[in-house]
Coordinates of C-alpha atoms and ligand atoms in Angstrom, one line a residue:
M1 CA 0.1 -0.1 -0.2
S2 CA 1.6 3.5 -1.3
R3 CA 1.3 5.8 1.6
A4 CA 0.5 8.3 -0.5
N5 CA -3.0 6.9 -0.7
L6 CA -3.3 7.3 3.5
V7 CA -4.9 9.4 5.4
T8 CA -6.4 10.7 8.5
V9 CA -10.5 11.8 9.3
R10 CA -11.5 14.4 11.8
I11 CA -14.5 16.0 12.6
D12 CA -15.6 19.2 14.8
L13 CA -18.9 18.5 16.7
G14 CA -20.8 21.6 17.3
G15 CA -24.0 22.8 18.2
T16 CA -24.7 25.0 14.3
T17 CA -22.0 23.5 12.7
T18 CA -20.4 20.0 11.9
R19 CA -17.0 20.2 9.6
V20 CA -15.4 17.4 8.2
G21 CA -12.4 16.7 6.6
I22 CA -9.7 14.4 5.4
L23 CA -5.7 14.5 5.7
D24 CA -2.7 13.2 4.6
I25 CA -0.5 11.5 7.2
E26 CA 1.8 14.5 6.6
M27 CA -1.2 16.8 8.2
K28 CA -1.5 18.5 4.5
M29 CA -5.6 18.4 4.5
L30 CA -7.1 17.0 1.2
G31 CA -10.5 17.8 1.1
N32 CA -13.3 19.5 3.5
R33 CA -17.1 19.5 4.1
T34 CA -19.1 22.5 6.2
L35 CA -22.5 20.6 7.6
P36 CA -25.0 22.0 9.4
T37 CA -25.8 20.0 12.5
R38 CA -29.0 19.0 12.5
V39 CA -29.2 18.6 16.7
A40 CA -33.6 18.7 16.3
A41 CA -33.0 15.3 13.9
G42 CA -30.9 13.8 17.0
P43 CA -27.6 12.0 16.8
E44 CA -28.4 9.5 15.3
A45 CA -29.6 11.7 12.0
V46 CA -26.8 13.9 12.7
V47 CA -24.1 10.4 12.9
G48 CA -25.4 9.6 9.9
D49 CA -24.8 12.9 8.2
M50 CA -20.7 13.3 9.5
V51 CA -19.9 9.4 7.9
E52 CA -21.9 10.6 4.8
S53 CA -19.3 13.6 4.1
V54 CA -16.5 11.5 5.6
L55 CA -17.3 8.9 2.6
S56 CA -17.3 11.5 0.1
L57 CA -14.5 12.8 0.6
L58 CA -12.8 9.8 1.2
N59 CA -14.9 8.5 -2.3
C60 CA -13.3 11.8 -4.4
P61 CA -10.4 11.2 -6.9
A62 CA -7.4 12.6 -5.6
G63 CA -5.7 11.5 -8.8
E64 CA -5.1 9.2 -11.4
G65 CA -6.1 5.3 -9.9
K66 CA -5.9 6.6 -6.6
T67 CA -8.7 6.1 -3.7
Y68 CA -8.0 7.4 0.0
V69 CA -7.0 4.3 2.5
P70 CA -8.3 6.3 6.2
L71 CA -6.3 5.1 9.0
G72 CA -9.2 6.4 11.5
I73 CA -10.8 9.5 13.0
G74 CA -10.4 12.0 15.5
I75 CA -13.1 13.9 16.7
G76 CA -13.8 16.6 19.1
S77 CA -17.3 16.8 20.9
P78 CA -19.0 19.3 23.0
G79 CA -18.9 18.0 27.1
P80 CA -19.8 17.0 29.4
I81 CA -18.9 14.0 28.2
N82 CA -17.6 10.6 29.0
L83 CA -14.6 9.9 27.9
R84 CA -13.4 6.2 28.7
T85 CA -17.1 5.7 27.5
G86 CA -17.9 8.0 24.3
V87 CA -21.2 8.7 26.0
L88 CA -22.5 12.0 25.9
G89 CA -23.5 14.4 29.0
L90 CA -26.9 16.8 29.6
L91 CA -25.3 19.4 26.6
A92 CA -26.9 22.8 26.9
N93 CA -27.3 23.3 23.4
F94 CA -28.2 19.6 22.9
P95 CA -32.3 18.8 23.9
G96 CA -32.7 14.9 23.9
W97 CA -28.3 14.4 22.8
D98 CA -28.1 12.9 26.7
G99 CA -26.9 9.1 26.9
F100 CA -26.2 8.8 23.3
P101 CA -23.0 6.9 22.8
L102 CA -21.6 8.9 20.4
W103 CA -18.3 7.0 20.4
D104 CA -19.9 3.3 20.0
A105 CA -22.1 4.5 16.7
L106 CA -19.6 6.4 14.6
I107 CA -17.6 3.2 15.1
E108 CA -20.5 1.0 14.4
A109 CA -21.3 3.2 11.0
T110 CA -17.5 3.8 10.2
G111 CA -15.9 0.7 11.4
L112 CA -12.7 3.0 11.6
P113 CA -10.9 3.3 14.9
V114 CA -12.6 6.5 16.6
I115 CA -10.1 8.5 19.0
L116 CA -12.4 10.9 20.8
E117 CA -11.6 14.0 22.5
S118 CA -13.7 16.9 24.1
D119 CA -13.4 20.0 21.6
A120 CA -11.8 21.9 25.2
N121 CA -9.4 18.8 25.0
A122 CA -8.5 18.8 21.5
A123 CA -7.8 22.9 21.1
A124 CA -5.7 22.0 24.5
I125 CA -4.1 19.4 22.3
A126 CA -3.3 22.1 19.0
E127 CA -1.9 24.9 21.4
W128 CA 0.4 22.1 22.8
K129 CA 1.1 21.2 19.5
L130 CA 0.9 23.6 17.0
G131 CA 0.7 26.7 18.6
A132 CA 1.6 29.0 22.1
G133 CA 2.7 26.0 23.6
K134 CA 4.6 24.2 20.4
T135 CA 8.5 25.7 20.7
T136 CA 8.6 25.6 24.4
G137 CA 8.9 21.8 25.0
L138 CA 6.4 22.4 27.8
L139 CA 5.3 19.2 28.7
S140 CA 2.4 20.4 30.4
M141 CA -0.3 23.0 30.5
A142 CA -4.2 24.1 30.5
M143 CA -6.3 26.1 28.2
L144 CA -9.6 27.7 28.6
T145 CA -12.3 27.6 26.3
I146 CA -14.4 31.2 26.5
G147 CA -17.1 30.8 24.4
T148 CA -20.8 30.4 24.6
G149 CA -19.8 28.8 28.1
V150 CA -15.8 27.9 29.7
G151 CA -14.1 24.6 28.3
S152 CA -11.5 23.5 29.7
G153 CA -7.9 20.7 28.4
L154 CA -5.6 20.1 30.7
I155 CA -1.9 18.4 29.1
L156 CA -0.2 16.8 32.2
N157 CA 3.3 15.0 32.0
G158 CA 2.1 14.8 28.0
E159 CA -0.5 13.7 28.4
V160 CA -3.7 14.6 27.9
W161 CA -5.9 14.4 31.3
Q162 CA -9.4 13.2 31.2
G163 CA -9.2 12.1 34.9
M164 CA -10.0 8.9 35.9
F165 CA -13.8 8.2 34.7
G166 CA -13.4 10.6 32.3
M167 CA -14.9 13.7 33.1
A168 CA -11.7 16.1 33.4
G169 CA -12.1 19.2 32.3
E170 CA -15.5 20.8 33.4
V171 CA -13.7 23.6 35.4
G172 CA -16.4 25.6 34.4
H173 CA -19.0 24.9 36.5
S174 CA -15.6 25.4 39.8
T175 CA -17.5 27.0 41.9
I176 CA -16.3 31.2 42.4
I177 CA -18.7 32.5 44.1
P178 CA -21.1 30.5 46.4
E179 CA -24.5 32.4 46.9
G180 CA -24.0 33.5 42.5
L181 CA -26.2 33.2 40.1
L182 CA -27.8 29.8 39.2
C183 CA -26.1 27.7 36.6
S184 CA -27.9 25.2 34.7
C185 CA -25.6 22.9 36.3
G186 CA -27.7 22.6 39.4
S187 CA -24.6 24.8 41.5
C188 CA -24.9 28.6 41.6
G189 CA -21.7 30.8 41.0
C190 CA -20.0 28.9 38.8
L191 CA -17.0 30.6 36.6
E192 CA -19.4 30.5 33.4
M193 CA -22.0 32.1 34.5
Y194 CA -19.3 35.3 35.1
A195 CA -16.3 34.4 32.4
S196 CA -17.7 33.3 28.8
A197 CA -19.5 35.3 26.2
N198 CA -22.9 34.4 28.0
G199 CA -21.9 35.7 31.4
L200 CA -20.5 39.4 29.9
I201 CA -23.9 40.1 28.6
R202 CA -25.4 39.2 31.7
L203 CA -22.1 41.7 33.4
A204 CA -22.8 44.2 31.5
R205 CA -26.6 43.8 31.6
A206 CA -26.0 44.2 35.1
V207 CA -23.4 47.3 35.0
A208 CA -26.2 49.1 32.2
A209 CA -28.9 49.2 35.1
T210 CA -26.2 50.7 38.4
H211 CA -23.9 53.2 36.5
E212 CA -24.5 56.2 34.6
T213 CA -24.2 54.9 31.1
E214 CA -26.0 56.2 27.8
E215 CA -23.9 54.0 25.3
L216 CA -24.2 50.7 26.9
R217 CA -27.5 50.9 28.2
K218 CA -29.2 51.6 25.1
L219 CA -26.9 48.7 24.2
T220 CA -28.6 46.9 26.6
G221 CA -31.7 47.9 27.4
G222 CA -34.9 46.1 27.7
K223 CA -35.5 42.7 25.4
N224 CA -32.6 44.0 23.1
E225 CA -30.3 40.8 22.0
F226 CA -26.3 42.1 22.1
T227 CA -23.1 40.0 21.1
P228 CA -20.2 40.6 23.4
L229 CA -18.2 41.9 20.1
Q230 CA -20.6 45.0 20.6
A231 CA -19.7 45.6 23.9
A232 CA -16.4 45.0 23.2
Q233 CA -16.1 48.1 20.5
L234 CA -18.0 49.7 22.8
A235 CA -15.5 49.6 25.1
Q236 CA -12.8 50.0 23.2
A237 CA -14.8 53.3 22.0
G238 CA -13.8 54.1 25.8
D239 CA -17.1 54.3 27.4
R240 CA -15.7 53.2 30.9
S241 CA -19.1 51.2 31.5
A242 CA -18.8 48.9 29.2
Q243 CA -14.5 48.5 30.4
L244 CA -15.7 48.3 33.8
A245 CA -18.3 44.8 32.3
F246 CA -14.7 43.5 30.6
D247 CA -13.2 44.0 34.4
Q248 CA -15.7 42.3 36.3
L249 CA -15.1 39.2 33.4
G250 CA -11.5 40.1 33.9
T251 CA -11.8 39.2 37.8
Y252 CA -13.7 36.5 37.3
L253 CA -11.9 34.6 35.3
G254 CA -8.6 35.3 36.9
I255 CA -10.1 33.8 40.4
G256 CA -10.5 30.4 38.1
I257 CA -7.0 30.8 36.8
A258 CA -5.5 31.1 40.0
N259 CA -7.1 28.0 41.2
L260 CA -6.0 26.1 37.9
I261 CA -2.5 27.3 39.1
S262 CA -2.6 27.4 43.0
T263 CA -3.7 23.5 42.4
L264 CA -1.4 22.3 39.5
D265 CA 1.3 25.0 39.6
L266 CA 0.8 24.8 35.4
P267 CA 3.7 26.5 33.7
L268 CA 1.7 27.2 30.6
I269 CA -2.2 28.9 31.0
V270 CA -3.9 29.0 27.5
V271 CA -6.6 31.2 26.9
G272 CA -8.8 31.0 24.1
G273 CA -12.4 30.9 22.7
G274 CA -14.4 34.0 21.1
V275 CA -14.6 36.0 24.0
A276 CA -10.5 36.0 24.6
T277 CA -10.5 38.0 21.7
A278 CA -11.4 40.8 24.3
W279 CA -8.1 39.9 25.6
P280 CA -7.3 43.6 26.0
L281 CA -9.9 44.9 27.4
F282 CA -9.7 42.2 30.7
V283 CA -6.3 40.9 30.9
D284 CA -5.1 43.5 33.5
S285 CA -7.8 43.2 35.8
M286 CA -7.3 39.3 35.1
F287 CA -3.9 39.6 36.2
T288 CA -4.4 41.1 39.6
S289 CA -7.5 39.0 40.4
V290 CA -4.5 35.9 39.5
L291 CA -2.4 37.5 42.0
D292 CA -4.7 38.0 44.4
H293 CA -6.1 34.6 45.4
S294 CA -2.9 32.7 44.2
L295 CA -0.3 32.1 46.5
V296 CA 1.9 30.3 44.2
Y297 CA 1.4 32.6 41.7
R298 CA 2.6 35.8 43.6
L299 CA 5.4 33.3 44.9
M300 CA 6.3 32.8 41.1
A301 CA 6.1 36.6 40.1
P302 CA 6.4 38.9 38.2
S303 CA 8.0 38.6 34.9
Q304 CA 5.0 36.1 33.9
R305 CA 3.4 39.2 31.9
L306 CA 6.7 39.9 29.9
E307 CA 8.1 35.8 28.5
I308 CA 7.5 32.4 28.9
G309 CA 10.7 31.1 30.9
H310 CA 11.2 29.1 33.4
G311 CA 10.2 29.4 36.8
H312 CA 7.1 31.3 36.6
T313 CA 3.2 30.3 35.4
F314 CA 3.1 32.0 32.2
I315 CA -0.5 33.0 31.1
C316 CA -1.6 34.5 27.4
Q317 CA -3.9 34.4 24.2
A318 CA -4.5 31.5 22.0
V319 CA -2.7 31.5 18.8
L320 CA -4.4 29.6 16.5
G321 CA -8.2 30.7 17.1
P322 CA -11.5 29.2 16.0
S323 CA -9.2 26.9 14.6
A324 CA -7.7 25.0 17.4
G325 CA -10.5 22.2 17.9
L326 CA -10.5 21.3 14.6
L327 CA -6.4 21.5 14.3
G328 CA -7.1 19.0 17.8
G329 CA -8.5 17.4 16.0
A330 CA -6.8 16.0 13.0
L331 CA -3.2 15.5 15.6
L332 CA -5.3 12.9 17.4
P333 CA -4.6 9.7 15.2
H334 CA -1.1 10.9 15.5
L335 CA -0.6 11.0 19.4
H336 CA -2.6 7.7 19.1
G337 CA -0.8 6.1 17.3
L338 CA -2.9 5.6 14.5
V339 CA -0.1 6.9 11.8
E340 CA 3.7 6.5 12.1
P341 CA 5.3 8.9 13.7
T342 CA 5.9 12.4 12.2
L343 CA 7.5 15.5 12.5
L344 CA 4.7 17.3 12.3
S345 CA 6.4 19.6 10.5
H346 CA 3.2 21.0 8.6
T347 CA 2.7 24.8 9.6
A348 CA -0.9 25.5 11.7
Q349 CA -1.8 27.3 9.0
E350 CA -1.6 24.4 6.6
V351 CA -3.5 22.6 8.3
A352 CA -6.3 24.5 9.3
N353 CA -6.7 25.1 5.1
Ligands
ZN1 ZN1 -22.2 24.9 36.5

């Protein structure tokens, strides 16, 4: 069998769209599809859509007499998901999907080896191998993905830490205010109730209700729908109240990061996801909060803001952007030995295209 025909498949399951791609064993993209995730049609239908796309990509002629031979599939799924069994938990944006055996369903439908990770773990793997951690040689790091909620991925001593029971990475549901807002998980004051896109919207509404702020009140008033990006534009334009909402987000995020550092003493914390693009708006309050809430971080200060290095925790923005999860999915077959070791020499951009 020619090496030229060997490919891997990556799948990124999202609440709105699902992305499927095939790559050669040097991680060069050969073809990809983006399809709507038919959440209401149920998980079996969506797995059917994925498999149809995979087969269609595999059957695309790659040249004279060439056929693709798939070695395996890497898939990133929203959590909570039991990574030991591949069974979905109670997912916020997937009503009725809890208890679905995603892993088994994909194996059964394709007959291929399937490597399953949470989307947050997949993003962490990508930042570790191809992004913020790429040139560091570090064996341990954490990544927080701040989108609608807060996901997290942990790399410890060169391996993804899935937890004893496959449920690690739910730092978004760690409590930072015991008497805080009621979360969909049943607890109160979870990190993602404050330091997330939805959290920022709540914070901006609260600031608008209690401060003299014509512009922010206009944006958030009544039942107005608005996005964190709109609030960020207001803050960037100098609106102090909008800036205050981001300051507060940074403070809460800093508590979550401080707890991670105090518990795990990690050399690198990467912050990604859509809200992370507003980094300059919350980074000052975030660093202040980390210093205030982590003794370990204080003891290792003070140059951590300036450069990555030995002897202190470095906290930085993700570098791969929204494609991190996809890139991580593409890396999974390599990290799990389905592909003979390669140098992963292609740049992240080449893999993303
Ligand atoms: Zn919660």
